[in-house]
Amino acid sequence: MPLPIFAALQVTLCICCRLDALSCVIMMLMSWISATRNCKQLFNTIKCMSAVRYTHSHPVKMDLSGIYPPITTPFDESENIDWISLKSNMEKWNTIPFRGYVVQGSNGEYVYMTVKERLELVAGVKGMMAEGKLLIAGSGCESTSATVQMTKDMADAGADAALVITPSFYKSGMTDEAMFAHFTRVADTSAIPIILYSVPSNTGIDLSIDVIVRLSSHPNIIGLKDSGGDISKLGAVVHKTQNNTFQVLAGSASFLYPAYHIGCVGGVCALANVLGQECCDLELLFKLKRYDEAEKLQKKLIIPNLDVTRRFGVPGLKQAMDWLGYIGGASRLPLLPLTQNQQDVLRKDFKKEGFLE
Amino acid sequence: MPLPIFAALQVTLCICCRLDALSCVIMMLMSWISATRNCKQLFNTIKCMSAVRYTHSHPVKMDLSGIYPPITTPFDESENIDWISLKSNMEKWNTIPFRGYVVQGSNGEYVYMTVKERLELVAGVKGMMAEGKLLIAGSGCESTSATVQMTKDMADAGADAALVITPSFYKSGMTDEAMFAHFTRVADTSAIPIILYSVPSNTGIDLSIDVIVRLSSHPNIIGLKDSGGDISKLGAVVHKTQNNTFQVLAGSASFLYPAYHIGCVGGVCALANVLGQECCDLELLFKLKRYDEAEKLQKKLIIPNLDVTRRFGVPGLKQAMDWLGYIGGASRLPLLPLTQNQQDVLRKDFKKEGFLE
Amino acid sequence: MPLPIFAALQVTLCICCRLDALSCVIMMLMSWISATRNCKQLFNTIKCMSAVRYTHSHPVKMDLSGIYPPITTPFDESENIDWISLKSNMEKWNTIPFRGYVVQGSNGEYVYMTVKERLELVAGVKGMMAEGKLLIAGSGCESTSATVQMTKDMADAGADAALVITPSFYKSGMTDEAMFAHFTRVADTSAIPIILYSVPSNTGIDLSIDVIVRLSSHPNIIGLKDSGGDISKLGAVVHKTQNNTFQVLAGSASFLYPAYHIGCVGGVCALANVLGQECCDLELLFKLKRYDEAEKLQKKLIIPNLDVTRRFGVPGLKQAMDWLGYIGGASRLPLLPLTQNQQDVLRKDFKKEGFLE
Amino acid sequence: MPLPIFAALQVTLCICCRLDALSCVIMMLMSWISATRNCKQLFNTIKCMSAVRYTHSHPVKMDLSGIYPPITTPFDESENIDWISLKSNMEKWNTIPFRGYVVQGSNGEYVYMTVKERLELVAGVKGMMAEGKLLIAGSGCESTSATVQMTKDMADAGADAALVITPSFYKSGMTDEAMFAHFTRVADTSAIPIILYSVPSNTGIDLSIDVIVRLSSHPNIIGLKDSGGDISKLGAVVHKTQNNTFQVLAGSASFLYPAYHIGCVGGVCALANVLGQECCDLELLFKLKRYDEAEKLQKKLIIPNLDVTRRFGVPGLKQAMDWLGYIGGASRLPLLPLTQNQQDVLRKDFKKEGFLE
């Protein structure tokens, strides 16, 4: 096809799709190159390089869009943090196009750490991290004052943003009002932006749509990580916070692809510890609108993901890491390592989808 | 193909699909280019437009793809079935491009009906239904033998397929084995195909992925309606049953759009009783790959949908019907009509999204 | 009163109460002393012995105090009601000092019966029942109108009182207001007294203290069967309804003895199908204030009771019946018979407490 | 009545009731005095004085029988521990016949304390405590190693026994095996005896009968505090651990009296913070076998107890303390103080039972 005709067609298409001028030009050029040279690999590489980050209608304080592994913490035989193994994992993860790392999330066994360890881990990862990536630190505690302090300390330790889990012990007291007051206080006093974190399978508390929407207008609350798996809730939150530059992250690789389709900007995915490239591929396929391939990949990830989250938890995730080139190792007690039977199930499920031989 | 003939065809298609004029012209041009130059990428765009029905890799026994309202049952002041109001509703629904109707699902208050009424309703709707639509009848009962009998009777009454809810009373006895035996027996003895139905918010039973997958290879079990809202489960089921011509229907309009993106073929949506055209629009937008518009519409539907399902249930749905040109009326007791406060909330939520003035 | 006449009376009483000889002699002596000397403390001991029935401070419409088996329904190989086996069971049960029978409760598999069968069973049991016993019929349905009709029909079929389970399908609609209206309507229209029935493990609905208290003042609502096992709730209900001649029945043998101590008047106990005499012994021991023995017996009953309720359900109960001289047989599908493993556990637990050899 | 005849009668009674010789003699004398002098008050005082502590068939390592308030922690306006108010409360509590104190249980807001504060509180209470009472310290943490350390530190700080809550964050990992390993490790390494603590309303974890029974044979695990309210479970545990000198404490005043009747030896009751004397009265009435009075008192305590636990939690408890002569004050955030409406309900309920004017 001659370039002028092609270009005219493309312009029309771009107007149709409401792309901005720059993207339009890039697309045209690439399409032409592609059409002319039929060089698929080059095409993709360029496309991926130019895949502009998710653009909000309002300027965002910090662009969260992308994939994050909530990294696990390796321990030695005495249950001490194994910094060498962590470094080894980090070096591998640094080669994957993650947007950043979540340190001391649920999968980091934060509830089994001392305050000192939590801070050391954040500082440690900061030092091991490839440039340009975000460091999100889990800073939630049960009390508001401890969370305020921990969030400050996390900022000092180098965190770019804080992921704050819902307090949950006194369940009947964790009303919308209590949640609103808690997160507001934390956000008011924090030097770094706050990301809300709802994970009902661990806490028994599902942060309500109403309170999320109210909190979304706080200038220092920039997003939500939701691991509940209720895609309607994610959609409702995206919809009701659209004027607030509020960014929603899927809390699991099981529903990452559909979450993108209702407006989530990325995911914090346990599975990314072990299948990080695949999670990033899914993101890319979505951005490239290669939806059939994305759907296919999404489906392959669901069962392995359920295995390393709901079914076998952190010990399952660490076991899979051991098999796939990372250093998982044991969890701190009371979490027990997988039994032989559980290992067999896990291996079978990873094999079935081609992630293990 | 000569351009004029091609154009005529395309115009017809575009009218069919209710595209605006500009899109129509662009599509025509691109199609022509594609047809002439054999440019695969553009060709695909067209293909999707004309893809009137979900095409399975295997031939399906009955193509379920599309939108179904699980129709409500209007009652008169004495709680008798109000056939005239039902007919009035059906006439309106018949003008909407539904794939068919679900009669005597949860929203039909089937648990409040006698056996006789359940059958009469199916027969009655059969007579009121526009041609070419499917009639799916809820035939589930607590016992296996009653379900077998009811399914047979539903077939005789004119149902094209039977939607069979999980039995649920003796919760600890409703194991995977019990479920497998139950549905197998029902499917073995039924003249019409069986669709599994899992609705944990009513039954407390969530049909497991494992048992669904096992049942999917039964030649007379053709699909699943799942109202649980766990999109990962839907994806896993689609993935694991891909060789069985098994069709999955989203059980709610809240997650219809993301459900399409992981392979669901349609939805049985309470909301379609009252916003039927909008649900069908969502389906069409998905099929036309107009994903931005689909996402936008999906988001507008979530809160109204939650209101007429989880939050206010059948009385909420019927109230909304009264406002939007249908005849909802009261539910049978013990379901109470909405209080004034509840009505205000419902009205506000429908107004906010532009569905009421 | 002269000693010989007094003694003769006492002997009769003791035989009645199945006391051993020594207790009988001691009691006689003490009673005589008491009678002669007007010694209040000893007198009370006697009073309790002769206190055949729970005495309310207000006259009760129908004295419910005592033990009731919620009888199982035996089926033949074709799942038809096996009347001969039922008669055989009834003959054995008639020799046990039950206060009466609950027919078509949860353990009677009422949800697996047609309306006709439910009524036939009540009429049938009426004909097989020893004189002087109460016949309580489960008449609950999902809709209010069906429950009203069924309750009337149960009265016609010979029921002395109706046990009305909470409707439960549309869980979010089953508010206190809905429950209040439902039970009020049923009680208003019933010729026989109504007993409320809350069994959250099957229905997912726990009738609230508030609504029970409100309903307790209805002249035709005479009591509550509560199977939830929350002894605080039972105590609160007894306490708050003390002015209403409202009678509370424990819904399980697992907590029968402590339930007596907070004011319950008896129990409807699945376990009484198979260990009926033991349940009645527990009642008697409580009434005789032989609390140490009662406590001991209560404890022996807990695990067997959990096995035939929560753990293995109706099929477990029927299996135990088969072992202990009754005819249990299979349940209707979808309830499956116990696996060999489950049978082994059940047998071991019954053996351990000495109920099987 | 002449003493010899009376004595003969009493001996028979005592043999009947299997009392030991000493109790028998005491009872005889007291009965005689009572009968002769009709001096009820003296009688009771003596009886209460001689009320021997619960006697186990096996020697117990530490006799836990009695009532314990799980004491609240007062804070000043800056949320610092208010030692003066604590001392004031302790002085009042010291005049009540508690068996001891639980420090840093759920009602002590332990999850809102630093490690240092938790230890200081135990040491502080040790210094304020009346002689002869037991100091039980809540030492549970999420990780096994932290719990081991905390338990050691609690022992050093002066605790007589440690109350160890189930870890709960990774719910799917908290299997029976994990629980068994956790508590075994803690008990193995502790210088003071361990009391298991199950409180599902806060943790979402209900320690199973099986694992409790297995743990009960550990020489350093002496008992269980169970707040679940499932009286059948308490009975089953008492029954199955009867050979292990294992002591069960009711975890709430709502079911304290029935719990005694199935073999519990006392209670850790939030309500005892505010109605301590009443809780001890209930214990005494049970021991004196004045069951009618005990039942009556138990019933009066249920609703106030539900208010300060399930319904309004620690803030409710502290509010009631403020009204009844103690210093409750605010809880640490995120727990909010009661709204005016909630206060009204609480006050009404306490008034209704005569605990407030």
Tab-separated table of N, CA, C and O in Angstrom, chain B residues 79 105-112 142-145 165 167-175 177-178 181-182 185 199 201-204 309-314 332-336, chain C residues 79 105-112 142-145 165 167-175 177-178 181-182 185 199 201-204 309-311 313-314 332-336:
chain	number	residue	atom	x	y	z
B	79	GLU	N	-52.190	-11.840	45.496
B	79	GLU	CA	-50.983	-12.639	45.284
B	79	GLU	C	-51.151	-13.701	44.200
B	79	GLU	O	-50.330	-14.610	44.102
B	105	GLY	N	-36.583	-18.429	37.403
B	105	GLY	CA	-35.310	-18.321	38.111
B	105	GLY	C	-35.560	-17.656	39.448
B	105	GLY	O	-36.710	-17.440	39.849
B	106	SER	N	-34.475	-17.304	40.159
B	106	SER	CA	-34.631	-16.707	41.477
B	106	SER	C	-35.507	-15.460	41.423
B	106	SER	O	-36.333	-15.235	42.303
B	107	ASN	N	-35.327	-14.649	40.373
B	107	ASN	CA	-36.090	-13.412	40.309
B	107	ASN	C	-37.554	-13.626	39.953
B	107	ASN	O	-38.359	-12.721	40.060
B	108	GLY	N	-37.882	-14.837	39.540
B	108	GLY	CA	-39.267	-15.173	39.268
B	108	GLY	C	-39.996	-15.641	40.521
B	108	GLY	O	-41.148	-16.043	40.448
B	109	GLU	N	-39.301	-15.571	41.671
B	109	GLU	CA	-39.884	-16.011	42.952
B	109	GLU	C	-40.348	-17.466	42.887
B	109	GLU	O	-41.359	-17.841	43.472
B	110	TYR	N	-39.543	-18.288	42.225
B	110	TYR	CA	-39.982	-19.678	42.030
B	110	TYR	C	-40.189	-20.417	43.353
B	110	TYR	O	-41.017	-21.308	43.453
B	111	VAL	N	-39.448	-20.006	44.378
B	111	VAL	CA	-39.607	-20.714	45.654
B	111	VAL	C	-40.949	-20.403	46.310
B	111	VAL	O	-41.326	-21.055	47.282
B	112	TYR	N	-41.632	-19.408	45.792
B	112	TYR	CA	-42.950	-19.042	46.337
B	112	TYR	C	-44.094	-19.568	45.478
B	112	TYR	O	-45.243	-19.168	45.652
B	142	GLU	N	-35.320	-29.218	45.727
B	142	GLU	CA	-34.345	-29.710	46.696
B	142	GLU	C	-34.004	-31.181	46.453
B	142	GLU	O	-32.850	-31.561	46.527
B	143	SER	N	-34.994	-32.005	46.134
B	143	SER	CA	-34.675	-33.426	45.958
B	143	SER	C	-34.360	-33.722	44.502
B	143	SER	O	-34.821	-33.033	43.588
B	144	THR	N	-33.574	-34.747	44.316
B	144	THR	CA	-33.206	-35.153	42.962
B	144	THR	C	-34.436	-35.616	42.194
B	144	THR	O	-34.647	-35.224	41.048
B	145	SER	N	-35.265	-36.408	42.837
B	145	SER	CA	-36.411	-36.961	42.103
B	145	SER	C	-37.390	-35.857	41.716
B	145	SER	O	-37.919	-35.866	40.607
B	165	ILE	N	-30.815	-25.193	39.669
B	165	ILE	CA	-30.107	-24.617	40.819
B	165	ILE	C	-29.558	-25.726	41.702
B	165	ILE	O	-30.092	-26.836	41.733
B	167	PRO	N	-29.200	-27.862	44.853
B	167	PRO	CA	-29.947	-28.064	46.096
B	167	PRO	C	-29.070	-27.552	47.235
B	167	PRO	O	-27.843	-27.479	47.099
B	168	SER	N	-29.692	-27.178	48.362
B	168	SER	CA	-28.873	-26.472	49.351
B	168	SER	C	-29.273	-26.637	50.803
B	168	SER	O	-28.558	-26.178	51.690
B	169	PHE	N	-30.403	-27.268	51.087
B	169	PHE	CA	-30.875	-27.208	52.472
B	169	PHE	C	-29.904	-27.867	53.455
B	169	PHE	O	-29.517	-27.267	54.446
B	170	TYR	N	-29.523	-29.106	53.170
B	170	TYR	CA	-28.622	-29.817	54.095
B	170	TYR	C	-27.187	-29.491	53.697
B	170	TYR	O	-26.507	-30.273	53.030
B	171	LYS	N	-26.728	-28.324	54.108
B	171	LYS	CA	-25.487	-27.794	53.552
B	171	LYS	C	-24.315	-28.752	53.683
B	171	LYS	O	-23.537	-28.933	52.752
B	172	SER	N	-24.178	-29.388	54.858
B	172	SER	CA	-23.005	-30.243	55.039
B	172	SER	C	-23.076	-31.474	54.141
B	172	SER	O	-22.063	-32.113	53.879
B	173	GLY	N	-24.256	-31.813	53.654
B	173	GLY	CA	-24.382	-32.965	52.766
B	173	GLY	C	-24.198	-32.629	51.294
B	173	GLY	O	-24.125	-33.515	50.452
B	174	MET	N	-24.128	-31.346	50.982
B	174	MET	CA	-24.049	-30.942	49.574
B	174	MET	C	-22.597	-30.945	49.097
B	174	MET	O	-22.045	-29.963	48.627
B	175	THR	N	-21.976	-32.099	49.183
B	175	THR	CA	-20.589	-32.289	48.777
B	175	THR	C	-20.474	-32.349	47.266
B	175	THR	O	-21.473	-32.457	46.550
B	177	GLU	N	-19.480	-34.807	45.596
B	177	GLU	CA	-20.035	-36.089	45.150
B	177	GLU	C	-21.548	-36.018	45.014
B	177	GLU	O	-22.130	-36.509	44.046
B	178	ALA	N	-22.194	-35.396	46.023
B	178	ALA	CA	-23.648	-35.284	45.984
B	178	ALA	C	-24.095	-34.436	44.803
B	178	ALA	O	-25.064	-34.762	44.104
B	181	ALA	N	-23.654	-36.398	41.515
B	181	ALA	CA	-24.705	-37.410	41.337
B	181	ALA	C	-26.041	-36.755	40.995
B	181	ALA	O	-26.776	-37.229	40.123
B	182	HIS	N	-26.341	-35.667	41.671
B	182	HIS	CA	-27.618	-34.980	41.449
B	182	HIS	C	-27.748	-34.505	40.000
B	182	HIS	O	-28.703	-34.839	39.299
B	185	ARG	N	-27.878	-37.311	37.351
B	185	ARG	CA	-29.184	-37.961	37.279
B	185	ARG	C	-30.193	-37.095	36.513
B	185	ARG	O	-30.929	-37.580	35.650
B	199	VAL	N	-25.763	-19.975	42.776
B	199	VAL	CA	-26.110	-18.642	43.273
B	199	VAL	C	-25.924	-18.607	44.792
B	199	VAL	O	-26.867	-18.684	45.571
B	201	SER	N	-25.376	-16.489	47.047
B	201	SER	CA	-25.983	-15.513	47.954
B	201	SER	C	-27.365	-15.964	48.407
B	201	SER	O	-27.814	-15.596	49.488
B	202	ASN	N	-28.032	-16.776	47.614
B	202	ASN	CA	-29.314	-17.319	48.046
B	202	ASN	C	-29.192	-18.681	48.702
B	202	ASN	O	-29.894	-18.986	49.653
B	203	THR	N	-28.304	-19.505	48.171
B	203	THR	CA	-28.275	-20.905	48.611
B	203	THR	C	-27.201	-21.204	49.645
B	203	THR	O	-27.277	-22.223	50.331
B	204	GLY	N	-26.195	-20.356	49.738
B	204	GLY	CA	-25.078	-20.686	50.615
B	204	GLY	C	-24.171	-21.757	50.045
B	204	GLY	O	-23.244	-22.206	50.701
B	309	THR	N	-30.328	-6.261	43.037
B	309	THR	CA	-29.992	-7.651	43.381
B	309	THR	C	-29.621	-7.725	44.858
B	309	THR	O	-30.479	-7.815	45.715
B	310	ARG	N	-28.337	-7.661	45.166
B	310	ARG	CA	-27.848	-7.847	46.531
B	310	ARG	C	-28.534	-6.969	47.566
B	310	ARG	O	-28.840	-7.392	48.657
B	311	ARG	N	-28.734	-5.679	47.182
B	311	ARG	CA	-29.155	-4.710	48.186
B	311	ARG	C	-30.652	-4.759	48.476
B	311	ARG	O	-31.051	-4.884	49.622
B	312	PHE	N	-31.473	-4.649	47.429
B	312	PHE	CA	-32.916	-4.585	47.647
B	312	PHE	C	-33.669	-5.780	47.067
B	312	PHE	O	-34.884	-5.872	47.201
B	313	GLY	N	-32.955	-6.680	46.381
B	313	GLY	CA	-33.559	-7.915	45.912
B	313	GLY	C	-34.728	-7.728	44.959
B	313	GLY	O	-34.846	-6.698	44.276
B	314	VAL	N	-35.569	-8.758	44.903
B	314	VAL	CA	-36.696	-8.755	43.965
B	314	VAL	C	-37.618	-7.554	44.184
B	314	VAL	O	-38.029	-6.922	43.201
B	332	ARG	N	-44.517	-11.718	46.514
B	332	ARG	CA	-45.239	-12.509	47.499
B	332	ARG	C	-44.555	-12.345	48.850
B	332	ARG	O	-43.333	-12.194	48.930
B	333	LEU	N	-45.350	-12.383	49.894
B	333	LEU	CA	-44.775	-12.374	51.247
B	333	LEU	C	-44.038	-13.682	51.469
B	333	LEU	O	-44.435	-14.683	50.898
B	334	PRO	N	-43.006	-13.713	52.279
B	334	PRO	CA	-42.567	-12.700	53.253
B	334	PRO	C	-41.739	-11.556	52.683
B	334	PRO	O	-41.290	-10.726	53.462
B	335	LEU	N	-41.527	-11.487	51.362
B	335	LEU	CA	-40.781	-10.334	50.828
B	335	LEU	C	-41.629	-9.081	50.964
B	335	LEU	O	-42.756	-9.026	50.445
B	336	LEU	N	-41.095	-8.082	51.616
B	336	LEU	CA	-41.831	-6.841	51.842
B	336	LEU	C	-41.492	-5.832	50.756
B	336	LEU	O	-40.393	-5.852	50.193
C	79	GLU	N	-37.445	-44.943	46.912
C	79	GLU	CA	-37.576	-43.641	47.565
C	79	GLU	C	-39.005	-43.322	47.976
C	79	GLU	O	-39.314	-42.168	48.302
C	105	GLY	N	-39.886	-32.235	60.508
C	105	GLY	CA	-38.832	-31.277	60.791
C	105	GLY	C	-37.684	-31.507	59.813
C	105	GLY	O	-37.807	-32.309	58.878
C	106	SER	N	-36.551	-30.837	60.039
C	106	SER	CA	-35.418	-30.987	59.123
C	106	SER	C	-35.015	-32.448	58.981
C	106	SER	O	-34.697	-32.908	57.890
C	107	ASN	N	-35.006	-33.182	60.097
C	107	ASN	CA	-34.562	-34.569	60.037
C	107	ASN	C	-35.564	-35.489	59.353
C	107	ASN	O	-35.248	-36.624	59.059
C	108	GLY	N	-36.767	-34.984	59.145
C	108	GLY	CA	-37.769	-35.759	58.410
C	108	GLY	C	-37.646	-35.560	56.907
C	108	GLY	O	-38.452	-36.071	56.140
C	109	GLU	N	-36.597	-34.826	56.504
C	109	GLU	CA	-36.367	-34.555	55.067
C	109	GLU	C	-37.582	-33.880	54.427
C	109	GLU	O	-37.923	-34.163	53.279
C	110	TYR	N	-38.195	-32.967	55.167
C	110	TYR	CA	-39.416	-32.343	54.653
C	110	TYR	C	-39.199	-31.611	53.337
C	110	TYR	O	-40.101	-31.517	52.500
C	111	VAL	N	-37.979	-31.092	53.146
C	111	VAL	CA	-37.743	-30.365	51.892
C	111	VAL	C	-37.725	-31.286	50.688
C	111	VAL	O	-37.725	-30.827	49.542
C	112	TYR	N	-37.686	-32.598	50.943
C	112	TYR	CA	-37.671	-33.564	49.836
C	112	TYR	C	-39.050	-34.205	49.641
C	112	TYR	O	-39.165	-35.206	48.934
C	142	GLU	N	-41.503	-21.627	52.041
C	142	GLU	CA	-40.827	-20.364	51.761
C	142	GLU	C	-41.808	-19.185	51.743
C	142	GLU	O	-41.517	-18.129	52.282
C	143	SER	N	-42.974	-19.356	51.153
C	143	SER	CA	-43.894	-18.217	51.077
C	143	SER	C	-44.824	-18.206	52.278
C	143	SER	O	-45.108	-19.246	52.890
C	144	THR	N	-45.287	-17.021	52.615
C	144	THR	CA	-46.216	-16.885	53.731
C	144	THR	C	-47.523	-17.602	53.434
C	144	THR	O	-48.040	-18.343	54.279
C	145	SER	N	-48.023	-17.425	52.217
C	145	SER	CA	-49.330	-18.014	51.919
C	145	SER	C	-49.265	-19.535	51.928
C	145	SER	O	-50.169	-20.194	52.445
C	165	ILE	N	-40.488	-23.093	60.411
C	165	ILE	CA	-39.106	-22.699	60.142
C	165	ILE	C	-39.080	-21.301	59.505
C	165	ILE	O	-40.026	-20.900	58.839
C	167	PRO	N	-38.444	-18.701	56.764
C	167	PRO	CA	-38.159	-18.709	55.330
C	167	PRO	C	-36.744	-18.171	55.154
C	167	PRO	O	-36.237	-17.441	56.012
C	168	SER	N	-36.092	-18.511	54.046
C	168	SER	CA	-34.662	-18.189	54.001
C	168	SER	C	-34.075	-17.946	52.618
C	168	SER	O	-32.915	-17.545	52.503
C	169	PHE	N	-34.816	-18.175	51.556
C	169	PHE	CA	-34.155	-18.153	50.253
C	169	PHE	C	-33.566	-16.776	49.918
C	169	PHE	O	-32.390	-16.666	49.589
C	170	TYR	N	-34.401	-15.730	50.012
C	170	TYR	CA	-33.917	-14.386	49.668
C	170	TYR	C	-33.313	-13.762	50.914
C	170	TYR	O	-33.925	-12.940	51.587
C	171	LYS	N	-32.080	-14.143	51.214
C	171	LYS	CA	-31.516	-13.840	52.531
C	171	LYS	C	-31.559	-12.356	52.862
C	171	LYS	O	-31.899	-11.968	53.982
C	172	SER	N	-31.226	-11.503	51.900
C	172	SER	CA	-31.178	-10.078	52.228
C	172	SER	C	-32.569	-9.528	52.515
C	172	SER	O	-32.714	-8.490	53.152
C	173	GLY	N	-33.604	-10.215	52.074
C	173	GLY	CA	-34.959	-9.752	52.340
C	173	GLY	C	-35.539	-10.270	53.645
C	173	GLY	O	-36.613	-9.837	54.069
C	174	MET	N	-34.847	-11.204	54.279
C	174	MET	CA	-35.393	-11.814	55.493
C	174	MET	C	-35.054	-10.967	56.727
C	174	MET	O	-34.426	-11.418	57.676
C	175	THR	N	-35.484	-9.730	56.707
C	175	THR	CA	-35.251	-8.787	57.795
C	175	THR	C	-36.166	-9.099	58.980
C	175	THR	O	-37.095	-9.895	58.871
C	177	GLU	N	-38.395	-7.206	60.133
C	177	GLU	CA	-39.764	-6.820	59.772
C	177	GLU	C	-40.458	-7.918	58.973
C	177	GLU	O	-41.627	-8.232	59.204
C	178	ALA	N	-39.716	-8.488	58.020
C	178	ALA	CA	-40.285	-9.545	57.189
C	178	ALA	C	-40.629	-10.764	58.046
C	178	ALA	O	-41.685	-11.387	57.892
C	181	ALA	N	-43.726	-10.050	60.219
C	181	ALA	CA	-44.972	-10.100	59.443
C	181	ALA	C	-45.327	-11.539	59.073
C	181	ALA	O	-46.484	-11.949	59.155
C	182	HIS	N	-44.332	-12.300	58.687
C	182	HIS	CA	-44.564	-13.684	58.273
C	182	HIS	C	-45.176	-14.510	59.407
C	182	HIS	O	-46.230	-15.120	59.262
C	185	ARG	N	-48.702	-13.384	60.517
C	185	ARG	CA	-49.751	-13.829	59.608
C	185	ARG	C	-50.076	-15.317	59.811
C	185	ARG	O	-51.243	-15.714	59.868
C	199	VAL	N	-32.945	-22.433	62.587
C	199	VAL	CA	-31.897	-23.445	62.390
C	199	VAL	C	-30.887	-22.927	61.374
C	199	VAL	O	-30.866	-23.310	60.213
C	201	SER	N	-27.871	-23.387	60.606
C	201	SER	CA	-26.936	-24.220	59.839
C	201	SER	C	-27.576	-24.705	58.545
C	201	SER	O	-26.885	-24.970	57.572
C	202	ASN	N	-28.888	-24.808	58.508
C	202	ASN	CA	-29.552	-25.176	57.259
C	202	ASN	C	-30.013	-23.962	56.464
C	202	ASN	O	-29.953	-23.962	55.236
C	203	THR	N	-30.498	-22.950	57.156
C	203	THR	CA	-31.151	-21.845	56.454
C	203	THR	C	-30.249	-20.637	56.244
C	203	THR	O	-30.549	-19.778	55.414
C	204	GLY	N	-29.181	-20.529	57.022
C	204	GLY	CA	-28.374	-19.321	56.946
C	204	GLY	C	-29.040	-18.125	57.622
C	204	GLY	O	-28.511	-17.018	57.572
C	309	THR	N	-25.632	-34.886	63.466
C	309	THR	CA	-26.199	-33.610	63.022
C	309	THR	C	-25.203	-32.900	62.112
C	309	THR	O	-25.116	-33.193	60.934
C	310	ARG	N	-24.405	-32.005	62.705
C	310	ARG	CA	-23.507	-31.169	61.916
C	310	ARG	C	-22.602	-31.949	60.979
C	310	ARG	O	-22.355	-31.569	59.851
C	311	ARG	N	-22.039	-33.060	61.508
C	311	ARG	CA	-20.978	-33.733	60.763
C	311	ARG	C	-21.495	-34.616	59.631
C	311	ARG	O	-21.066	-34.501	58.496
C	313	GLY	N	-25.040	-35.427	59.288
C	313	GLY	CA	-26.411	-35.096	58.922
C	313	GLY	C	-27.377	-36.268	58.986
C	313	GLY	O	-27.147	-37.257	59.693
C	314	VAL	N	-28.462	-36.151	58.232
C	314	VAL	CA	-29.524	-37.155	58.250
C	314	VAL	C	-28.987	-38.538	57.869
C	314	VAL	O	-29.342	-39.533	58.522
C	332	ARG	N	-33.355	-39.618	50.797
C	332	ARG	CA	-33.610	-39.281	49.412
C	332	ARG	C	-32.403	-38.556	48.850
C	332	ARG	O	-31.736	-37.795	49.576
C	333	LEU	N	-32.122	-38.755	47.596
C	333	LEU	CA	-31.061	-38.000	46.925
C	333	LEU	C	-31.496	-36.542	46.827
C	333	LEU	O	-32.693	-36.277	46.733
C	334	PRO	N	-30.580	-35.605	46.863
C	334	PRO	CA	-29.125	-35.736	46.674
C	334	PRO	C	-28.334	-36.142	47.921
C	334	PRO	O	-27.114	-36.198	47.840
C	335	LEU	N	-28.983	-36.406	49.059
C	335	LEU	CA	-28.202	-36.853	50.222
C	335	LEU	C	-27.657	-38.247	49.962
C	335	LEU	O	-28.428	-39.179	49.690
C	336	LEU	N	-26.365	-38.405	50.062
C	336	LEU	CA	-25.723	-39.687	49.797
C	336	LEU	C	-25.559	-40.474	51.093
C	336	LEU	O	-25.432	-39.885	52.170
